[in-house]
Coordinates of C-alpha atoms in Angstrom, one line a residue:
M26 CA 175.9 -173.4 16.4
A27 CA 179.0 -174.6 14.6
L28 CA 180.3 -178.0 14.6
K29 CA 183.6 -178.6 13.0
K30 CA 183.2 -180.2 9.5
N31 CA 184.9 -183.5 9.0
G32 CA 186.9 -183.2 12.3
F33 CA 186.5 -182.9 15.9
I34 CA 184.1 -181.1 18.2
P35 CA 185.7 -177.7 18.7
S36 CA 186.2 -176.2 22.1
S37 CA 183.8 -173.4 21.2
A38 CA 181.0 -175.9 21.0
P39 CA 178.3 -175.4 23.7
E40 CA 179.1 -177.2 27.0
E41 CA 175.6 -178.5 27.1
L42 CA 176.2 -180.6 23.9
K43 CA 179.5 -181.9 25.2
K44 CA 177.9 -183.1 28.5
V45 CA 175.0 -184.7 26.7
L46 CA 177.4 -186.6 24.3
V47 CA 179.6 -187.7 27.2
A48 CA 176.5 -188.9 29.1
V49 CA 175.2 -190.9 26.1
A50 CA 178.6 -192.6 25.8
S51 CA 178.6 -193.3 29.4
V52 CA 175.3 -195.1 29.2
W53 CA 176.9 -197.4 26.6
G54 CA 179.8 -198.1 29.0
D55 CA 182.2 -195.7 27.2
T56 CA 184.4 -193.3 29.1
I57 CA 185.3 -190.1 27.2
E58 CA 188.4 -188.4 28.5
D59 CA 189.0 -185.9 25.7
M60 CA 186.5 -184.2 23.4
E61 CA 188.8 -185.1 20.5
E62 CA 187.6 -188.6 20.8
F63 CA 184.4 -187.5 19.1
H64 CA 184.8 -187.5 15.4
V65 CA 182.3 -185.3 13.4
F66 CA 181.0 -186.0 9.9
P67 CA 178.4 -183.7 8.3
L68 CA 175.6 -185.4 6.5
K69 CA 174.2 -183.8 3.4
G70 CA 170.6 -183.3 2.1
A71 CA 169.0 -181.6 5.2
M72 CA 167.3 -178.4 4.5
T73 CA 165.6 -177.5 7.8
N74 CA 168.2 -178.6 10.2
E75 CA 172.0 -179.4 10.2
V76 CA 172.7 -183.0 10.7
F77 CA 176.0 -184.7 11.8
Q78 CA 177.2 -188.3 12.4
I79 CA 179.4 -188.4 15.5
N80 CA 181.6 -191.4 16.2
W81 CA 183.8 -192.3 19.1
P82 CA 185.9 -195.4 20.0
T83 CA 184.4 -197.8 22.5
N84 CA 186.0 -199.3 25.5
H85 CA 185.9 -202.7 23.7
G86 CA 188.7 -202.7 21.3
D87 CA 188.7 -201.0 17.9
L88 CA 184.9 -200.8 17.6
H89 CA 183.1 -197.4 17.2
Q90 CA 179.7 -196.1 18.4
K91 CA 177.7 -193.8 16.2
V92 CA 175.0 -191.3 16.9
L93 CA 173.2 -188.7 14.9
V94 CA 173.3 -185.1 16.1
R95 CA 170.5 -182.8 14.8
V96 CA 171.2 -179.1 15.2
Y97 CA 167.9 -177.2 14.8
G98 CA 167.8 -174.6 11.9
K99 CA 167.3 -171.0 12.8
G100 CA 163.7 -169.8 12.9
V101 CA 162.2 -173.3 12.4
E102 CA 159.5 -172.6 15.0
V103 CA 157.9 -170.6 12.4
F104 CA 157.0 -174.0 10.6
F105 CA 156.2 -176.2 13.5
N106 CA 156.0 -176.5 17.3
R107 CA 159.3 -178.1 18.4
D108 CA 157.7 -179.6 21.6
D109 CA 155.0 -181.2 19.4
E110 CA 157.6 -182.6 17.1
I111 CA 159.7 -184.0 20.0
R112 CA 156.5 -185.8 21.3
T113 CA 155.8 -187.2 17.9
F114 CA 159.5 -188.4 17.5
E115 CA 159.2 -190.1 21.0
C116 CA 155.9 -191.7 20.1
M117 CA 157.3 -192.9 16.8
S118 CA 160.3 -194.4 18.7
E119 CA 158.0 -196.1 21.2
L120 CA 155.9 -197.7 18.4
G121 CA 159.2 -199.0 16.8
Q122 CA 158.9 -196.8 13.7
G123 CA 162.0 -194.7 13.9
P124 CA 165.2 -194.1 15.8
R125 CA 165.4 -193.6 19.6
L126 CA 165.9 -190.2 21.2
L127 CA 169.1 -190.4 23.2
G128 CA 169.6 -186.8 24.5
R129 CA 168.5 -183.2 24.1
F130 CA 170.2 -179.8 24.3
S131 CA 168.9 -176.4 23.8
D132 CA 169.7 -176.2 20.1
G133 CA 169.1 -179.8 19.0
R134 CA 169.1 -183.4 20.0
I135 CA 171.0 -186.7 19.7
E136 CA 169.3 -189.7 18.0
E137 CA 170.1 -193.3 17.5
F138 CA 172.0 -193.8 14.2
I139 CA 170.1 -196.2 12.1
H140 CA 172.3 -198.8 10.4
A141 CA 170.5 -198.6 7.1
R142 CA 171.1 -196.9 3.7
T143 CA 169.5 -193.5 3.0
L144 CA 167.8 -193.8 -0.3
S145 CA 168.8 -191.9 -3.4
A146 CA 166.6 -190.1 -5.9
A147 CA 167.1 -192.9 -8.3
D148 CA 165.9 -195.5 -5.7
L149 CA 162.4 -194.0 -5.8
R150 CA 162.0 -195.2 -9.5
V151 CA 163.0 -198.8 -8.8
P152 CA 159.6 -200.7 -8.8
E153 CA 160.5 -203.1 -6.0
I154 CA 161.7 -200.3 -3.6
S155 CA 158.8 -198.1 -4.7
S156 CA 156.4 -200.9 -3.5
L157 CA 158.2 -201.1 -0.2
I158 CA 157.9 -197.4 0.3
A159 CA 154.1 -197.5 -0.7
A160 CA 153.6 -200.3 1.9
K161 CA 155.5 -198.4 4.7
L162 CA 153.6 -195.2 3.9
R163 CA 150.3 -196.9 4.3
E164 CA 151.4 -198.3 7.6
F165 CA 152.5 -194.8 8.7
N166 CA 149.2 -193.3 7.6
N167 CA 147.4 -195.9 9.7
L168 CA 149.1 -195.0 12.9
D169 CA 147.0 -194.0 15.7
M170 CA 148.9 -191.0 17.2
P171 CA 147.9 -189.3 20.5
G172 CA 146.3 -185.9 20.5
P173 CA 143.8 -184.2 18.1
K174 CA 143.2 -185.7 14.7
N175 CA 142.3 -182.6 12.8
V176 CA 143.6 -181.8 9.3
L177 CA 146.4 -179.2 9.7
L178 CA 147.1 -178.5 6.0
W179 CA 144.8 -175.5 5.5
E180 CA 145.6 -173.9 8.7
R181 CA 149.3 -174.3 8.1
L182 CA 149.0 -172.8 4.6
R183 CA 147.4 -169.6 6.0
T184 CA 149.8 -169.4 8.9
W185 CA 152.8 -169.7 6.5
L186 CA 151.3 -167.2 4.1
S187 CA 151.0 -164.7 6.9
Q188 CA 154.7 -165.4 7.9
A189 CA 155.8 -165.1 4.3
K190 CA 154.2 -161.7 3.9
R191 CA 155.9 -160.5 7.1
F192 CA 159.4 -161.5 5.9
C193 CA 159.1 -160.5 2.2
S194 CA 159.9 -157.3 0.7
P195 CA 157.0 -155.6 -1.3
S196 CA 158.7 -156.6 -4.6
T197 CA 159.1 -160.3 -3.6
A198 CA 155.6 -160.4 -2.4
K199 CA 154.3 -159.0 -5.7
E200 CA 156.5 -161.6 -7.7
F201 CA 155.0 -164.4 -5.9
G202 CA 151.5 -163.1 -5.8
L203 CA 151.2 -163.3 -2.1
D204 CA 148.3 -160.7 -1.9
G205 CA 146.1 -163.0 -3.8
L206 CA 147.1 -166.2 -2.3
E207 CA 144.5 -166.2 0.6
E208 CA 141.9 -166.6 -2.1
E209 CA 143.8 -169.3 -3.9
I210 CA 144.0 -171.4 -0.6
S211 CA 140.2 -170.9 0.0
I212 CA 139.5 -172.1 -3.5
L213 CA 141.7 -175.2 -3.1
E214 CA 140.1 -176.0 0.3
K215 CA 136.6 -175.8 -1.1
E216 CA 137.4 -177.8 -4.2
L217 CA 139.6 -180.5 -2.6
T218 CA 137.4 -181.1 0.5
Q219 CA 134.3 -182.1 -1.3
G220 CA 133.2 -185.7 -0.8
Y221 CA 134.7 -188.4 1.3
Q222 CA 138.4 -188.3 2.2
E223 CA 140.4 -190.6 4.2
I224 CA 142.3 -188.8 6.9
G225 CA 145.5 -190.4 8.3
F226 CA 148.7 -189.5 10.1
C227 CA 150.8 -188.1 7.3
H228 CA 154.6 -187.7 7.0
N229 CA 154.1 -184.6 4.7
D230 CA 157.8 -184.6 3.7
L231 CA 158.4 -188.0 2.1
Q232 CA 161.4 -187.1 0.0
Y233 CA 164.0 -189.8 -0.7
G234 CA 166.4 -188.4 2.1
N235 CA 163.7 -189.2 4.7
I236 CA 163.6 -192.9 3.7
M237 CA 166.1 -195.5 4.9
M238 CA 166.4 -199.1 3.9
D239 CA 168.2 -202.1 5.5
E240 CA 169.9 -203.7 2.6
E241 CA 169.7 -207.2 4.1
T242 CA 166.1 -207.3 5.4
R243 CA 164.7 -204.7 3.0
V244 CA 162.9 -203.1 5.9
I245 CA 162.0 -199.5 5.2
T246 CA 162.2 -196.8 7.9
L247 CA 160.7 -193.3 7.6
I248 CA 162.6 -190.5 9.5
D249 CA 162.2 -186.8 10.2
Y250 CA 158.8 -186.1 11.4
E251 CA 159.0 -182.3 11.8
Y252 CA 156.1 -181.7 9.3
A253 CA 154.1 -184.8 10.3
S254 CA 150.4 -184.3 11.1
Y255 CA 146.9 -185.5 10.3
N256 CA 145.9 -184.7 6.7
P257 CA 144.1 -186.4 3.8
V258 CA 146.3 -189.4 2.8
A259 CA 145.9 -188.2 -0.8
Y260 CA 148.0 -185.2 0.2
D261 CA 150.9 -187.4 1.5
L262 CA 150.8 -189.3 -1.9
A263 CA 150.8 -186.1 -3.7
N264 CA 153.8 -184.9 -1.8
H265 CA 155.8 -188.0 -2.5
F266 CA 155.1 -187.8 -6.3
C267 CA 156.3 -184.2 -6.3
E268 CA 159.4 -185.2 -4.6
M269 CA 160.3 -187.5 -7.4
A270 CA 161.2 -184.3 -9.5
A271 CA 163.9 -183.4 -7.0
N272 CA 167.6 -184.5 -6.5
Y273 CA 168.9 -182.7 -3.4
H274 CA 172.4 -184.2 -3.8
S275 CA 173.1 -182.8 -7.3
E276 CA 175.3 -179.8 -7.9
T277 CA 172.0 -177.7 -8.1
P278 CA 170.0 -179.2 -5.4
H279 CA 167.3 -176.5 -5.6
I280 CA 166.5 -177.3 -9.2
L281 CA 163.4 -179.4 -9.8
D282 CA 162.9 -181.4 -13.1
Y283 CA 159.2 -181.9 -13.6
S284 CA 160.1 -183.8 -16.9
I285 CA 160.7 -186.8 -14.7
Y286 CA 157.5 -186.4 -12.6
P287 CA 156.0 -189.9 -12.4
D288 CA 153.7 -190.8 -15.2
L289 CA 150.2 -192.1 -14.8
E290 CA 151.1 -195.8 -14.7
E291 CA 153.9 -195.2 -12.1
R292 CA 151.5 -193.3 -9.8
R293 CA 148.9 -196.0 -10.4
R294 CA 151.3 -198.8 -9.5
F295 CA 152.4 -196.9 -6.4
I296 CA 148.8 -196.4 -5.2
S297 CA 147.8 -199.9 -6.0
A298 CA 150.8 -201.2 -3.8
Y299 CA 149.8 -198.7 -1.1
L300 CA 146.2 -200.0 -0.9
V301 CA 146.9 -203.7 -1.2
S302 CA 149.5 -203.6 1.5
S303 CA 146.9 -203.2 4.2
G304 CA 145.4 -206.6 3.4
N305 CA 142.1 -205.3 2.6
E306 CA 140.4 -205.8 -0.8
Y307 CA 140.2 -202.7 -3.0
S308 CA 138.7 -201.9 -6.3
D309 CA 140.0 -200.3 -9.5
A310 CA 137.7 -197.5 -8.8
K311 CA 139.3 -196.9 -5.4
V312 CA 142.7 -196.7 -7.1
E313 CA 141.4 -194.3 -9.7
Q314 CA 139.8 -192.0 -7.1
L315 CA 142.9 -191.9 -4.9
L316 CA 145.0 -191.2 -8.1
S317 CA 142.7 -188.3 -9.0
D318 CA 142.7 -186.9 -5.5
A319 CA 146.4 -187.1 -5.1
E320 CA 146.9 -185.2 -8.5
K321 CA 144.6 -182.4 -7.1
Y322 CA 146.5 -182.2 -3.9
T323 CA 149.7 -181.6 -5.7
L324 CA 148.4 -178.0 -6.1
A325 CA 148.3 -177.6 -2.3
N326 CA 151.7 -179.2 -2.0
H327 CA 153.2 -176.7 -4.4
L328 CA 151.8 -173.8 -2.3
F329 CA 153.1 -175.5 1.0
W330 CA 156.6 -175.9 -0.2
G331 CA 156.6 -172.6 -2.1
L332 CA 155.7 -170.7 1.0
W333 CA 158.3 -172.8 3.0
G334 CA 160.9 -171.8 0.6
I335 CA 160.2 -168.1 0.8
I336 CA 160.3 -168.1 4.5
S337 CA 163.4 -170.3 4.7
G338 CA 165.1 -168.0 2.2
H339 CA 164.9 -165.2 4.8
L340 CA 165.7 -167.3 7.9
N341 CA 167.8 -170.3 7.1
K342 CA 171.6 -170.2 6.5
I343 CA 171.9 -173.7 4.9
D344 CA 173.5 -173.6 1.5
F345 CA 170.4 -174.0 -0.5
N346 CA 168.7 -171.5 -2.9
Y347 CA 165.4 -171.4 -1.1
L348 CA 163.8 -168.6 -3.2
E349 CA 164.5 -170.1 -6.5
Y350 CA 163.1 -173.5 -5.1
A351 CA 159.9 -171.5 -4.2
R352 CA 159.8 -169.8 -7.6
Q353 CA 159.6 -173.3 -9.3
R354 CA 156.9 -174.6 -6.9
F355 CA 154.8 -171.5 -7.6
Q356 CA 155.4 -171.7 -11.3
Q357 CA 154.2 -175.4 -11.2
Y358 CA 151.1 -174.4 -9.3
W359 CA 149.9 -172.0 -11.9
L360 CA 151.0 -174.3 -14.7
T361 CA 149.0 -177.2 -13.5
K362 CA 146.1 -175.6 -11.8
P363 CA 143.9 -175.5 -14.9
L364 CA 144.5 -179.3 -15.3
H365 CA 143.3 -180.2 -11.7
L366 CA 140.5 -177.8 -10.8
S367 CA 137.1 -177.9 -12.5
S368 CA 136.8 -174.1 -12.5

């Protein structure tokens, strides 16, 4: 579905979207006479959906209302169940953890526009902001969400592997070694699930674009819960660390720079802030164990987003080089595997 970039909602836009927008405006006391009263601004950085800010003048002078319109990416049902994701979104809203759901249409939804700043790649490296993110992630992981609390990581990896094989040409499947990946997943699952693991509700996609901060109050809000599920919290930490190698707003957003992957002290500082934020005492041994576990889970994270990239490259029309992104994640998997596994 096409929304006009940096302009107005085109007459070709679905009637359903127009009606929902008019209804949302009406709830806020604004009467929309003409679709050209809605101003559309595309937001960059989204790689699963297309996201737009839509403004309109209010009935109270020169003020403007803002909402966020999320247009679902093509084929995303391969990655997650949209109904489950909507339930998670609504639950997060009820818990005061994220934006409110204002309306739905067949290809997307309308969300409350949060008046906060989306973080940049550089923000993740600022110690004060990093500590705030760590504390918020701990709060998120401790949420008691409705439904089953089973770990979904391994099931998802196997499901995505099956889908990747279905979409890939034989040459692409050979390049990425997909035929041998089932065994790799089994090895990882056996190795990484030994001993005690803390299971929590994980965001699973904690990149800087999914983190917002109120500049006055310094309150952190995590957004975009499409991939959220119960998983080992060490996996969520691993994902966040891996995302520090990315800058999705550069001229080459698909390129990852692992030379800037957080060093041992930076990771240790983040995990310490994560543990202390809950108010419970923790030991150095606990920090070191979680640090070690998170590093091992980077392997599963490389496969997770590598498979996502392969599938997205065949389905998604967003301007992003998904296959090259996947290539880098697989390369990093094979490069670091000997460092993190005992055999």
